[in-house]
Steps between C-alpha positions, in 0.01 A plus 500: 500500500493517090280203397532469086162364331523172275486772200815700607694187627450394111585826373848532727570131402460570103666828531776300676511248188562741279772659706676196496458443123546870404854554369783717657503810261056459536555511890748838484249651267206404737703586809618820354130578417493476850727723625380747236158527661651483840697772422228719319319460805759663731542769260100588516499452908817696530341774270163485719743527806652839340209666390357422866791624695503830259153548593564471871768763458322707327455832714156602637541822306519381202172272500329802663623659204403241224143412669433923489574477102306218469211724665555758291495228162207377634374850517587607164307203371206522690468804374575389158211284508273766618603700191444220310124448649383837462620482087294168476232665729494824238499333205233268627315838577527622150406154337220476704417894415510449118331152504202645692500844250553216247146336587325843552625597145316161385221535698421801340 
């Protein structure tokens, strides 16, 4: 059983005011509104509906073969990043070299 609150009875009951005072091309424009979102909200479901029934159909084969390149992506870039480490970790290595022949040089 829907029970409305004191504050939504008064909303419905303005809203229902202004229905009745709104005129008839102000109702087709809000009722077309309306149908407008209704609509556009079919469209998106039916869409969502598609994409999941092409995903059901999609053949085991094929996301055995999209999950192995996505190992091997993730491979290549793990790697990448290794590559990437060892640079910084070199030229880390030969800052801190010539900073510390830097402070002998000084010290002498």
């Amino acid at each position: 059983m829907n029970q409305w609150t004191d504050e939504e009875k008064e909303k419905k009951a303005e809203l229902k005011a202004k229905r009745n005072e709104e005129t008839p091309e102000a109702r087709e424009l809000r009722l077309h509104a309306v149908r407008e979102r209704c609509a556009e909200w079919k469209r998106k479901k039916s869409q969502q509906e598609n994409i999941q029934d092409q995903a059901a159909r999609t053949k085991p084969e094929e996301f055995e073969d999209d999950h192995a390149r996505r190992r091997v992506e993730e491979m290549h870039h793990g790697i990448r990043l290794i590559e990437e480490t060892l640079k910084v970790a070199e030229f880390m290595s030969e800052a801190n070299a010539e900073q510390s022949t830097e402070t002998e040089n000084d010290e002498a």
